[in-house]
Amino acid sequence: MIAAAYDTPIVGWQGRWANTLRLWAAKPEEGFDLDSFNRGDFVAAAAPEAMARTISRVLYPDDTTEIGKELRLKQEYFFTAASLADILRRFETEHGDLHKLPEKVAIQLNDTHPAIAGPELVRLLHDENGVPFDEAMDLARNTLGYTNHTLLPEALERWSDDLFGRLLPRHLEIIDRIDTAHRAAYPSSSVTIREPGVVKMGELSFVMAHRVNGVSALHTELMKSTVFEELNALHPERIVNQTNGVTPRRWLLSSNPRLASLITARIGEDWVGDLEQLAQLEGHVDDPAFLSAYAEAKRANKADLAAWIEATHGIALDPAMMFDVQIKRLHEYKRQHLNILEAIALWQAIRAAPDADWTPRVKIFAGKAAPGYYFAKDIIRLINDVADVVNADPVTRDKLKIVFLPNYNVTLAERLIPASDLSEQISTAGKEASGTGNMKFALNGAPTIGTLDGANVEIRERVGEENFFLFGMTADEVVARREIDDHAARAIADDPRLAAALAAVRDGTFCPDEPERYAHLVDNLSGPDYFLVCSDFSDYWHAQRAVDAAYRDADAWTRMAARNTVRSGWFSSDRTIRGYLRDVWSAAPVI
Ligand SMILES: *Cc1c(COP(=O)(O)O)cnc(C)c1O
């Protein structure tokens, strides 16, 4: 099989530099079986081509089946081996001496997906270039860094050694040798890369990298105290933190031209390459002229979004309503179901007292589920079913709307975020490694309602606790609550609003044609409820009512939004990349 390189130039800010993004396509060594073709077997003739291209046809194929898992492993090896071969090819033409590899090359493992790079690089150095095994291991380790992106156990890859040994027998031998060497170096430790029947890619990545980083302060501390506790004790200097960031060029300058122009009019344009300059706006936040221009930019962005949603999805929204937005991958830990349950409870409360002083809001959702994740797909369906019922209710129509926008992607995010009033960052504490959506919203003047999770913690510290709507259990409290067997039943018994919202989902209010549709979902929430939706519901409800009250004071809300923008400069990816250069890659910026 051939890996064919496709290069895309990535042009930097103001065209001062361009990097090459090199992507690989799988192609057969021999593309076309002419003999089969001439015998009339046209399918067989095309088979080698089709089989080879399968490897790079779909990114993240469904891995819930054995065939899917095998394709993933082949894909991970294919891309990793192609990149490493290419890196060594270029290194040899430019430098030659393989002992200089760590000095000249930095390779970052973005999650465990390319973890095979450790043993593959050892194989290239030792098997193909005659470097002694221990030296090959040291060179590989000093070249590699590993970024951990999640503590969810199901996301730290574990391969069956059946599959692994069948596809990559030499790599399995090398991994065994790496494991043996590590255990020999630390005889009192119980850490293993191999366990009977499995290869543990998280442990392999840790052992084969000279730096291992988390992506927010909280996540890095949790890495040290949970998944990598023992490895951290053996290698106390190895784990470092690099809190994620977002690029201000895409997430402010390009996506929110109205706000960008207002900022530039006040402090000049240098903030674009140095986002911390937003701090210079601090004094402007009390200037009525600045505040009204800030509010006007948000209003115009909301009007644009409302017009687009009406034109493309036929749903009319009043831009005066609060735009409450939760957009991210669908996952139980991100708790879109907490949000829709609160929407149901709010709908019920408005119906019970339609003339009370409600703060009109639209809840906007968008997000995709992984192909094999049926529970997440049911949550999408529930949100759509609830939207159909709530949006058609003449009693509540002017006070609550629910919109699920399909095909969530970066383009949609760029439309939504500048037009958002409220950022939903409501994951179960301890589960969201960092989040970057949270940063995009804060930068664009949407205060957060959120838990103390991932980078929310650092966002709240920087924007100020008075400009952030905090709710929910802490990561420690989450661990303690899970010890209580009937935590969900207790939470439901203590909160009639939650009980009523769950009852409506259970009795088919939102799916009268198939009333049992969400029975399993309600069973899950009232039983195991691993992500503690029920336990955090009451606090979330009350935090939402505090949001309602705050939004009604338009000037105070605008000040809060503006303070989120002004104090978000630290969340630039430029700051993050400087951190990797300094702490992980030991490299200096070129410009
Ligand atoms: C920023 C972004 C994400 C990450 O969002 P989180 O809220 O941090 O999970 C996911 N998808 C798209 C399209 C994004 O733009």
Coordinates of C-alpha atoms and ligand atoms in Angstrom, one line a residue:
M1 CA 0.0 0.0 0.0
I2 CA 1.2 3.5 -0.8
A3 CA 0.6 6.6 1.3
A4 CA 0.2 9.5 -1.1
A5 CA 0.9 13.0 0.4
Y6 CA -1.5 15.8 -0.1
D7 CA -0.1 19.2 1.0
T8 CA -2.3 22.1 2.0
P9 CA -0.6 25.4 2.8
I10 CA -1.7 27.0 6.0
V11 CA -1.0 30.7 5.7
G12 CA -0.4 32.5 9.0
W13 CA -1.7 35.9 10.1
Q14 CA -0.8 38.6 7.6
G15 CA 0.9 36.0 5.4
R16 CA 4.1 36.3 7.4
W17 CA 4.6 32.5 7.4
A18 CA 3.0 29.5 5.9
N19 CA 3.1 25.9 7.2
T20 CA 2.3 22.8 5.3
L21 CA -0.5 20.6 6.4
R22 CA 0.4 17.2 5.0
L23 CA -2.4 14.7 4.8
W24 CA -2.2 11.1 3.5
A25 CA -4.4 9.1 1.2
A26 CA -4.1 5.3 1.0
K27 CA -3.6 3.9 -2.5
P28 CA -2.9 0.4 -3.7
E29 CA 0.5 -0.5 -4.9
E30 CA -1.1 -2.0 -8.0
G31 CA -4.3 -0.2 -8.7
F32 CA -6.2 -2.4 -11.1
D33 CA -6.3 -6.1 -11.8
L34 CA -6.4 -6.2 -15.7
D35 CA -6.6 -10.0 -15.8
S36 CA -9.8 -10.0 -13.8
F37 CA -11.1 -7.3 -15.9
N38 CA -10.4 -9.1 -19.1
R39 CA -12.1 -12.2 -17.7
G40 CA -15.2 -10.0 -17.3
D41 CA -14.9 -9.9 -13.5
F42 CA -15.1 -6.1 -13.2
V43 CA -15.8 -6.1 -9.5
A44 CA -12.7 -8.1 -8.7
A45 CA -10.7 -5.8 -11.0
A46 CA -11.7 -2.8 -8.9
A47 CA -11.3 -4.5 -5.6
P48 CA -7.6 -3.7 -4.7
E49 CA -8.2 -0.1 -5.3
A50 CA -11.4 0.0 -3.2
M51 CA -9.8 -2.0 -0.4
A52 CA -6.8 0.3 -0.1
R53 CA -8.8 3.5 -0.2
T54 CA -11.0 2.2 2.6
I55 CA -8.2 3.0 5.0
S56 CA -8.4 6.7 4.5
R57 CA -11.9 7.1 3.2
V58 CA -13.7 7.9 6.6
L59 CA -12.1 9.7 9.6
Y60 CA -13.3 8.1 12.9
P61 CA -15.2 5.1 11.5
D62 CA -17.7 3.5 13.9
D63 CA -15.6 1.3 16.2
T64 CA -18.4 -0.5 18.0
T65 CA -18.0 -3.6 15.8
E66 CA -14.9 -5.8 15.4
I67 CA -14.5 -4.8 11.7
G68 CA -14.8 -1.2 12.7
K69 CA -12.1 -1.6 15.4
E70 CA -9.8 -3.3 12.9
L71 CA -10.2 -0.5 10.4
R72 CA -9.4 2.1 13.1
L73 CA -6.2 0.3 14.1
K74 CA -5.1 0.0 10.5
Q75 CA -5.9 3.7 10.0
E76 CA -4.0 4.8 13.1
Y77 CA -1.0 2.8 12.0
F78 CA -1.2 3.9 8.4
F79 CA -1.3 7.7 9.1
T80 CA 1.4 7.4 11.9
A81 CA 3.8 5.3 9.8
A82 CA 3.4 7.6 6.8
S83 CA 4.2 10.7 8.8
L84 CA 7.1 9.1 10.7
A85 CA 8.7 7.7 7.5
D86 CA 8.3 11.2 6.0
I87 CA 9.9 12.9 9.0
L88 CA 12.9 10.6 9.1
R89 CA 13.3 10.9 5.3
R90 CA 13.6 14.6 5.6
F91 CA 15.7 14.5 8.8
E92 CA 18.2 12.2 7.0
T93 CA 18.6 14.6 4.1
E94 CA 19.0 17.6 6.4
H95 CA 20.9 16.3 9.4
G96 CA 21.8 12.6 9.1
D97 CA 23.0 11.8 12.6
L98 CA 20.0 10.1 14.3
H99 CA 21.3 11.0 17.7
K100 CA 20.3 14.6 16.9
L101 CA 16.7 13.6 16.3
P102 CA 15.3 15.0 19.6
E103 CA 17.2 18.3 19.0
K104 CA 15.8 18.8 15.5
V105 CA 12.4 17.2 15.6
A106 CA 9.4 17.4 17.9
I107 CA 6.5 15.1 17.4
Q108 CA 3.3 15.6 19.4
L109 CA 0.8 12.7 20.0
N110 CA -2.6 14.4 19.8
D111 CA -4.4 12.0 22.1
T112 CA -3.7 8.2 22.0
H113 CA -4.8 7.8 18.4
P114 CA -1.2 8.0 17.1
A115 CA 0.3 6.2 20.2
I116 CA 1.7 3.5 17.8
A117 CA 4.3 6.2 17.0
G118 CA 6.3 5.2 20.0
P119 CA 6.9 1.6 19.0
E120 CA 7.0 2.5 15.3
L121 CA 9.8 5.1 15.9
V122 CA 11.7 2.5 17.9
R123 CA 11.3 0.0 15.1
L124 CA 12.6 2.5 12.5
L125 CA 15.6 3.4 14.6
H126 CA 16.4 -0.1 15.9
D127 CA 15.3 -2.5 13.2
E128 CA 15.9 -0.3 10.2
N129 CA 18.8 1.9 11.3
G130 CA 20.7 -0.4 13.7
V131 CA 20.4 1.9 16.8
P132 CA 20.7 -0.2 19.9
F133 CA 17.3 -0.8 21.5
D134 CA 17.7 1.2 24.7
E135 CA 19.1 4.1 22.8
A136 CA 16.3 3.9 20.3
M137 CA 13.8 4.1 23.1
D138 CA 15.5 7.1 24.6
L139 CA 15.7 8.9 21.2
A140 CA 12.0 8.2 20.5
R141 CA 11.0 9.3 24.0
N142 CA 12.9 12.6 23.8
T143 CA 11.3 13.3 20.4
L144 CA 7.7 12.6 21.4
G145 CA 5.2 14.5 23.5
Y146 CA 1.8 13.3 24.5
T147 CA -1.3 15.4 25.0
N148 CA -4.1 13.8 27.0
H149 CA -7.5 15.0 26.0
T150 CA -9.8 13.1 28.3
L151 CA -10.0 11.1 31.5
L152 CA -13.1 9.1 30.4
P153 CA -11.9 5.5 30.7
E154 CA -13.6 4.4 27.4
A155 CA -11.6 7.0 25.5
L156 CA -8.1 5.8 26.6
E157 CA -7.6 3.2 23.9
R158 CA -7.1 -0.4 24.8
W159 CA -6.5 -2.9 22.0
S160 CA -7.0 -6.6 22.2
D161 CA -3.6 -8.3 21.7
D162 CA -5.3 -10.7 19.3
L163 CA -6.1 -8.0 16.8
F164 CA -2.9 -6.1 17.6
G165 CA -0.7 -9.2 17.2
R166 CA -2.4 -10.1 13.9
L167 CA -2.0 -6.7 12.3
L168 CA 1.2 -5.5 14.0
P169 CA 3.2 -8.5 15.4
R170 CA 6.5 -6.7 15.4
H171 CA 5.1 -3.7 17.2
L172 CA 3.6 -6.0 19.9
E173 CA 7.1 -7.5 20.5
I174 CA 8.5 -4.0 20.7
I175 CA 5.8 -2.9 23.2
D176 CA 6.6 -6.0 25.3
R177 CA 10.2 -4.9 25.4
I178 CA 9.3 -1.3 26.3
D179 CA 7.1 -2.6 29.1
T180 CA 9.8 -5.0 30.3
A181 CA 12.4 -2.2 30.3
H182 CA 10.1 0.2 32.2
R183 CA 9.3 -2.5 34.8
A184 CA 13.0 -3.3 35.2
A185 CA 13.7 0.4 35.7
Y186 CA 11.0 0.7 38.4
P187 CA 10.7 -2.7 40.0
S188 CA 8.5 -1.6 42.8
S189 CA 5.9 -0.1 40.5
S190 CA 2.8 -2.0 39.4
V191 CA 2.3 0.0 36.2
T192 CA 2.0 -2.1 33.1
I193 CA 1.5 -1.3 29.4
R194 CA 0.4 -4.9 28.7
E195 CA -2.2 -6.7 30.6
P196 CA -3.4 -10.2 29.8
G197 CA -5.1 -9.8 26.5
V198 CA -4.8 -6.0 26.1
V199 CA -2.4 -3.2 25.0
K200 CA -3.0 0.0 27.0
M201 CA -2.3 3.0 24.7
G202 CA -2.6 5.6 27.5
E203 CA 0.2 4.0 29.5
L204 CA 2.2 3.4 26.3
S205 CA 1.9 7.1 25.3
F206 CA 3.0 8.2 28.8
V207 CA 6.0 5.9 28.9
M208 CA 7.1 6.8 25.4
A209 CA 6.8 10.7 25.8
H210 CA 9.2 13.0 27.6
R211 CA 6.4 15.4 28.3
V212 CA 2.7 14.6 29.0
N213 CA 0.3 17.4 29.2
G214 CA -3.3 18.1 30.1
V215 CA -5.3 20.9 28.5
S216 CA -6.6 22.8 31.6
A217 CA -5.3 23.3 35.1
L218 CA -8.1 21.1 36.6
H219 CA -7.6 18.4 34.0
T220 CA -3.9 18.3 34.6
E221 CA -4.3 18.0 38.3
L222 CA -6.9 15.2 37.9
M223 CA -4.5 13.4 35.5
K224 CA -1.9 13.4 38.3
S225 CA -4.4 12.2 40.9
T226 CA -6.3 9.6 38.9
V227 CA -5.4 7.9 35.6
F228 CA -1.7 8.6 35.8
E229 CA -1.3 8.7 39.5
E230 CA 1.4 6.0 39.7
L231 CA 3.2 7.1 36.5
N232 CA 3.3 10.6 37.8
A233 CA 4.9 9.4 41.0
L234 CA 7.6 7.6 39.0
H235 CA 8.1 10.5 36.6
P236 CA 7.2 13.7 38.6
E237 CA 8.6 16.2 36.0
R238 CA 6.9 14.7 33.0
I239 CA 3.3 16.0 33.4
V240 CA 2.8 19.7 32.5
N241 CA -0.3 21.8 31.8
Q242 CA -1.0 23.7 28.7
T243 CA -4.5 25.2 28.9
N244 CA -6.1 25.3 25.5
G245 CA -6.9 28.5 23.6
V246 CA -8.8 29.6 20.5
T247 CA -7.5 31.7 17.6
P248 CA -8.6 35.3 17.8
R249 CA -8.3 35.6 14.0
R250 CA -11.2 33.1 13.4
W251 CA -13.2 33.4 16.6
L252 CA -13.3 37.2 16.8
L253 CA -11.8 39.1 13.8
S254 CA -13.4 37.0 11.1
S255 CA -16.5 35.6 12.8
N256 CA -17.6 38.8 14.6
P257 CA -16.7 41.8 12.4
R258 CA -19.0 44.2 14.3
L259 CA -17.3 43.5 17.7
A260 CA -13.9 43.4 16.1
S261 CA -14.4 46.9 14.6
L262 CA -15.6 48.3 17.9
I263 CA -12.5 46.9 19.6
T264 CA -10.2 48.2 16.9
A265 CA -11.8 51.7 17.0
R266 CA -11.0 51.9 20.7
I267 CA -7.5 50.3 21.1
G268 CA -6.2 49.9 17.5
E269 CA -5.7 46.6 15.7
D270 CA -2.7 45.1 17.5
W271 CA -5.0 42.9 19.6
V272 CA -5.4 40.6 16.6
G273 CA -1.9 39.3 17.1
D274 CA -1.8 39.9 20.9
L275 CA -5.1 39.1 22.4
E276 CA -4.1 40.1 25.9
Q277 CA -4.3 43.7 24.7
L278 CA -8.1 43.4 25.2
A279 CA -7.3 44.3 28.8
Q280 CA -6.8 47.9 27.6
L281 CA -10.6 48.0 27.2
E282 CA -11.2 47.5 30.9
G283 CA -11.7 51.3 31.5
H284 CA -14.1 51.5 28.5
V285 CA -16.6 49.1 30.1
D286 CA -18.1 51.9 32.2
D287 CA -18.3 54.3 29.2
P288 CA -22.0 54.5 28.1
A289 CA -21.0 55.1 24.5
F290 CA -18.8 51.9 24.4
L291 CA -21.6 49.9 26.1
S292 CA -24.3 51.0 23.8
A293 CA -22.1 50.2 20.8
Y294 CA -21.3 46.8 22.3
A295 CA -25.0 46.1 22.8
E296 CA -25.7 47.2 19.3
A297 CA -23.2 44.8 17.8
K298 CA -24.7 41.9 19.7
R299 CA -28.2 43.0 18.7
A300 CA -27.3 43.2 15.0
N301 CA -25.5 39.8 15.2
K302 CA -28.7 38.3 16.8
A303 CA -30.9 39.8 14.0
D304 CA -28.6 38.3 11.4
L305 CA -28.8 34.9 13.0
A306 CA -32.6 35.1 13.4
A307 CA -32.9 36.0 9.7
W308 CA -30.7 33.1 8.7
I309 CA -32.5 30.6 10.9
E310 CA -35.9 31.7 9.5
A311 CA -34.6 31.5 5.9
T312 CA -33.0 28.1 6.3
H313 CA -35.2 26.3 8.9
G314 CA -38.4 28.3 8.9
I315 CA -38.3 29.1 12.6
A316 CA -39.0 32.7 13.5
L317 CA -37.1 34.1 16.5
D318 CA -37.4 37.5 18.1
P319 CA -33.9 38.9 18.6
A320 CA -35.1 40.6 21.8
M321 CA -35.3 37.1 23.4
M322 CA -32.3 35.8 25.3
F323 CA -30.3 33.5 23.0
D324 CA -29.2 30.6 25.2
V325 CA -26.9 28.3 23.3
Q326 CA -25.5 24.8 23.8
I327 CA -23.4 23.7 20.8
K328 CA -20.9 20.8 21.1
R329 CA -20.6 17.1 20.4
L330 CA -23.5 15.1 21.9
H331 CA -22.3 13.2 25.0
E332 CA -23.9 12.2 28.3
Y333 CA -21.1 13.9 30.2
K334 CA -21.8 17.2 28.4
R335 CA -25.4 16.9 29.6
Q336 CA -27.5 18.3 26.9
H337 CA -30.3 16.2 28.6
L338 CA -29.8 18.4 31.8
N339 CA -30.5 21.4 29.6
I340 CA -33.6 20.0 27.8
L341 CA -35.0 18.8 31.2
E342 CA -34.7 22.4 32.5
A343 CA -36.4 23.6 29.3
I344 CA -39.3 21.2 30.0
A345 CA -39.5 22.3 33.6
L346 CA -39.5 26.0 32.5
W347 CA -42.3 25.2 29.9
Q348 CA -44.3 23.6 32.7
A349 CA -43.7 26.6 35.0
I350 CA -44.8 29.1 32.3
R351 CA -47.9 27.1 31.6
A352 CA -48.8 27.1 35.3
A353 CA -48.4 30.9 35.5
P354 CA -48.5 32.4 32.0
D355 CA -48.9 35.9 33.2
A356 CA -45.9 36.0 35.5
D357 CA -42.9 38.1 34.6
W358 CA -40.9 35.6 32.5
T359 CA -37.7 36.5 30.7
P360 CA -38.2 35.4 27.1
R361 CA -35.6 33.0 25.8
V362 CA -34.7 30.7 23.0
K363 CA -32.7 27.6 23.7
I364 CA -30.6 26.8 20.7
F365 CA -28.9 23.4 20.5
A366 CA -26.6 21.9 17.9
G367 CA -24.3 18.9 18.0
K368 CA -23.5 15.5 16.4
A369 CA -23.4 12.1 18.0
A370 CA -20.8 9.4 17.3
P371 CA -22.3 6.8 14.8
G372 CA -22.6 4.0 17.4
Y373 CA -23.7 6.1 20.3
Y374 CA -27.5 5.3 20.4
F375 CA -28.2 7.1 23.7
A376 CA -26.8 10.3 22.4
K377 CA -28.9 10.0 19.3
D378 CA -32.0 9.6 21.5
I379 CA -31.1 12.8 23.3
I380 CA -31.0 14.6 19.9
R381 CA -34.4 13.1 19.1
L382 CA -35.8 14.1 22.5
I383 CA -34.7 17.7 22.0
N384 CA -36.4 17.8 18.6
D385 CA -39.6 16.2 20.0
V386 CA -39.7 18.7 22.9
A387 CA -39.1 21.6 20.4
D388 CA -42.1 20.5 18.3
V389 CA -44.5 20.5 21.3
V390 CA -43.1 23.6 23.0
N391 CA -42.9 25.8 19.9
A392 CA -46.5 24.9 19.0
D393 CA -47.9 25.9 22.4
P394 CA -49.8 29.2 22.1
V395 CA -49.5 29.7 25.8
T396 CA -45.7 29.7 26.0
R397 CA -44.8 30.6 22.4
D398 CA -43.6 34.2 23.1
K399 CA -41.6 33.2 26.2
L400 CA -39.8 30.0 25.3
K401 CA -38.6 28.5 22.1
I402 CA -36.4 25.5 21.4
V403 CA -34.3 25.1 18.3
F404 CA -32.1 22.1 17.3
L405 CA -29.9 23.1 14.3
P406 CA -28.6 20.1 12.3
N407 CA -25.1 19.6 11.0
Y408 CA -23.1 21.3 13.7
N409 CA -19.7 22.3 12.3
V410 CA -17.2 25.2 12.5
T411 CA -19.2 27.3 10.0
L412 CA -22.3 27.0 12.1
A413 CA -20.4 27.8 15.3
E414 CA -19.0 31.0 13.6
R415 CA -22.6 32.0 12.9
L416 CA -24.0 31.2 16.4
I417 CA -21.3 32.3 18.8
P418 CA -21.3 36.0 18.0
A419 CA -25.1 36.0 18.3
S420 CA -25.2 34.3 21.7
D421 CA -26.2 35.8 25.0
L422 CA -25.6 32.8 27.3
S423 CA -23.0 30.0 27.0
E424 CA -24.1 26.6 28.3
Q425 CA -21.0 24.7 29.8
I426 CA -22.7 22.3 32.0
S427 CA -20.7 19.1 32.0
T428 CA -20.4 16.8 35.0
A429 CA -17.5 18.2 36.9
G430 CA -14.3 16.3 36.3
K431 CA -15.3 15.1 32.8
E432 CA -14.6 18.0 30.4
A433 CA -10.9 18.1 30.0
S434 CA -10.9 21.7 28.9
G435 CA -13.5 22.8 26.4
T436 CA -12.7 25.5 23.8
G437 CA -16.3 26.4 23.0
N438 CA -16.5 28.0 26.5
M439 CA -13.6 30.3 25.4
K440 CA -15.2 31.3 22.1
F441 CA -18.4 32.3 23.9
A442 CA -16.7 34.3 26.6
L443 CA -14.6 36.2 24.0
N444 CA -17.7 37.1 22.1
G445 CA -19.5 38.4 25.1
A446 CA -21.8 35.5 26.1
P447 CA -21.4 34.9 29.9
T448 CA -21.2 31.3 31.0
I449 CA -23.7 29.2 33.0
G450 CA -21.5 26.4 34.0
T451 CA -19.9 23.9 36.4
L452 CA -16.4 24.0 37.8
D453 CA -15.0 21.8 35.0
G454 CA -12.2 22.0 32.6
A455 CA -11.2 25.5 31.6
N456 CA -14.5 26.9 33.0
V457 CA -12.5 27.2 36.2
E458 CA -9.9 29.4 34.6
I459 CA -12.5 31.4 32.7
R460 CA -14.3 32.2 35.9
E461 CA -11.1 33.2 37.6
R462 CA -10.3 35.6 34.8
V463 CA -13.7 37.1 34.0
G464 CA -14.6 37.4 37.6
E465 CA -17.1 35.3 39.6
E466 CA -19.7 38.0 39.4
N467 CA -19.7 37.6 35.6
F468 CA -20.2 33.8 35.6
F469 CA -23.2 31.8 36.6
L470 CA -21.8 28.9 38.6
F471 CA -23.8 25.9 39.7
G472 CA -23.4 22.2 40.4
M473 CA -21.1 19.8 42.3
T474 CA -17.4 20.0 42.2
A475 CA -15.3 17.1 40.8
D476 CA -14.7 15.9 44.4
E477 CA -18.4 16.1 45.3
V478 CA -19.2 14.2 42.1
V479 CA -17.0 11.3 43.2
A480 CA -18.5 11.3 46.7
R481 CA -22.1 11.5 45.4
R482 CA -21.7 8.5 43.3
E483 CA -21.0 6.5 46.4
I484 CA -24.7 7.0 47.4
D485 CA -26.6 4.3 45.7
D486 CA -29.9 6.1 45.2
H487 CA -28.6 9.6 44.5
A488 CA -30.9 10.0 41.6
A489 CA -34.0 8.9 43.4
R490 CA -33.2 11.2 46.2
A491 CA -32.7 14.2 43.9
I492 CA -36.0 13.5 42.2
A493 CA -37.9 13.1 45.5
D494 CA -36.4 16.4 46.6
D495 CA -37.4 18.4 43.5
P496 CA -41.0 18.4 42.2
R497 CA -40.0 20.3 39.1
L498 CA -37.5 17.6 38.1
A499 CA -40.0 14.9 38.9
A500 CA -42.6 16.5 36.7
A501 CA -40.2 17.1 33.8
L502 CA -39.1 13.4 33.9
A503 CA -42.8 12.3 34.2
A504 CA -43.6 14.3 31.0
V505 CA -40.8 12.6 29.1
R506 CA -41.8 9.2 30.5
D507 CA -45.5 9.5 29.7
G508 CA -45.1 10.4 26.0
T509 CA -46.1 14.1 26.2
F510 CA -43.4 14.8 23.5
C511 CA -44.0 11.6 21.4
P512 CA -47.7 10.7 21.7
D513 CA -47.4 8.3 18.7
E514 CA -44.9 6.2 20.6
P515 CA -45.2 7.0 24.3
E516 CA -42.5 4.5 25.3
R517 CA -39.9 6.1 23.2
Y518 CA -37.9 7.6 26.1
A519 CA -38.7 5.1 28.8
H520 CA -35.1 3.8 28.8
L521 CA -33.8 7.3 29.0
V522 CA -35.9 8.1 32.1
D523 CA -35.0 4.7 33.6
N524 CA -31.4 5.6 33.2
L525 CA -31.7 9.0 34.7
S526 CA -33.8 7.8 37.7
G527 CA -31.5 4.8 38.2
P528 CA -27.7 4.8 37.6
D529 CA -27.6 8.4 36.3
Y530 CA -23.8 8.1 36.1
F531 CA -23.4 11.8 35.0
L532 CA -25.5 13.1 37.9
V533 CA -28.1 15.0 35.8
C534 CA -30.7 14.7 38.6
S535 CA -28.3 15.6 41.4
D536 CA -27.3 18.9 39.7
F537 CA -30.8 19.8 38.4
S538 CA -32.0 21.9 41.3
D539 CA -28.9 24.0 41.4
Y540 CA -29.0 24.4 37.6
W541 CA -32.6 25.5 37.7
H542 CA -31.9 28.2 40.3
A543 CA -28.8 29.4 38.4
Q544 CA -31.0 29.8 35.3
R545 CA -33.5 31.9 37.3
A546 CA -30.5 34.1 38.4
V547 CA -29.7 34.4 34.6
D548 CA -33.3 35.5 33.9
A549 CA -33.1 38.2 36.6
A550 CA -29.7 39.4 35.4
Y551 CA -30.8 39.6 31.8
R552 CA -33.7 41.9 32.6
D553 CA -31.3 44.6 33.6
A554 CA -30.0 45.3 30.0
D555 CA -27.2 47.7 30.9
A556 CA -25.9 45.5 33.7
W557 CA -26.0 42.5 31.3
T558 CA -24.1 44.3 28.6
R559 CA -21.4 45.2 31.2
M560 CA -21.2 41.6 32.2
A561 CA -20.9 40.5 28.6
A562 CA -18.3 43.2 27.8
R563 CA -16.2 42.1 30.8
N564 CA -16.2 38.6 29.5
T565 CA -14.7 39.9 26.2
V566 CA -12.2 42.3 27.8
R567 CA -10.9 39.6 30.2
S568 CA -10.6 36.7 27.8
G569 CA -7.4 37.7 26.2
W570 CA -5.4 34.9 27.9
F571 CA -7.5 32.3 26.1
S572 CA -5.7 32.9 22.8
S573 CA -4.2 29.8 21.2
D574 CA -1.1 32.0 20.6
R575 CA -0.5 31.8 24.3
T576 CA -1.0 28.0 24.3
I577 CA 1.4 27.5 21.4
R578 CA 4.1 29.6 23.1
G579 CA 3.6 27.2 26.1
Y580 CA 4.2 24.1 24.0
L581 CA 7.3 25.7 22.4
R582 CA 8.7 26.5 25.8
D583 CA 7.7 23.5 28.0
V584 CA 7.3 20.7 25.5
W585 CA 9.2 21.2 22.3
S586 CA 12.2 23.3 23.6
A587 CA 11.9 25.4 20.5
A588 CA 12.0 29.1 19.8
P589 CA 9.4 30.9 17.6
V590 CA 10.7 31.4 14.0
I591 CA 9.2 34.9 13.7
Ligands
LIG1 C1 -15.1 24.8 19.4 C2 -15.8 23.7 18.7 C3 -16.0 22.5 19.4 C4 -15.6 22.3 20.8 O1 -16.6 22.7 21.6 P1 -16.7 22.3 23.2 O2 -17.9 23.1 23.7 O3 -15.5 22.8 23.8 O4 -17.0 20.9 23.3 C5 -16.6 21.4 18.8 N1 -17.1 21.5 17.5 C6 -17.0 22.7 16.8 C7 -17.5 22.8 15.5 C8 -16.3 23.8 17.4 O5 -16.2 24.9 16.7

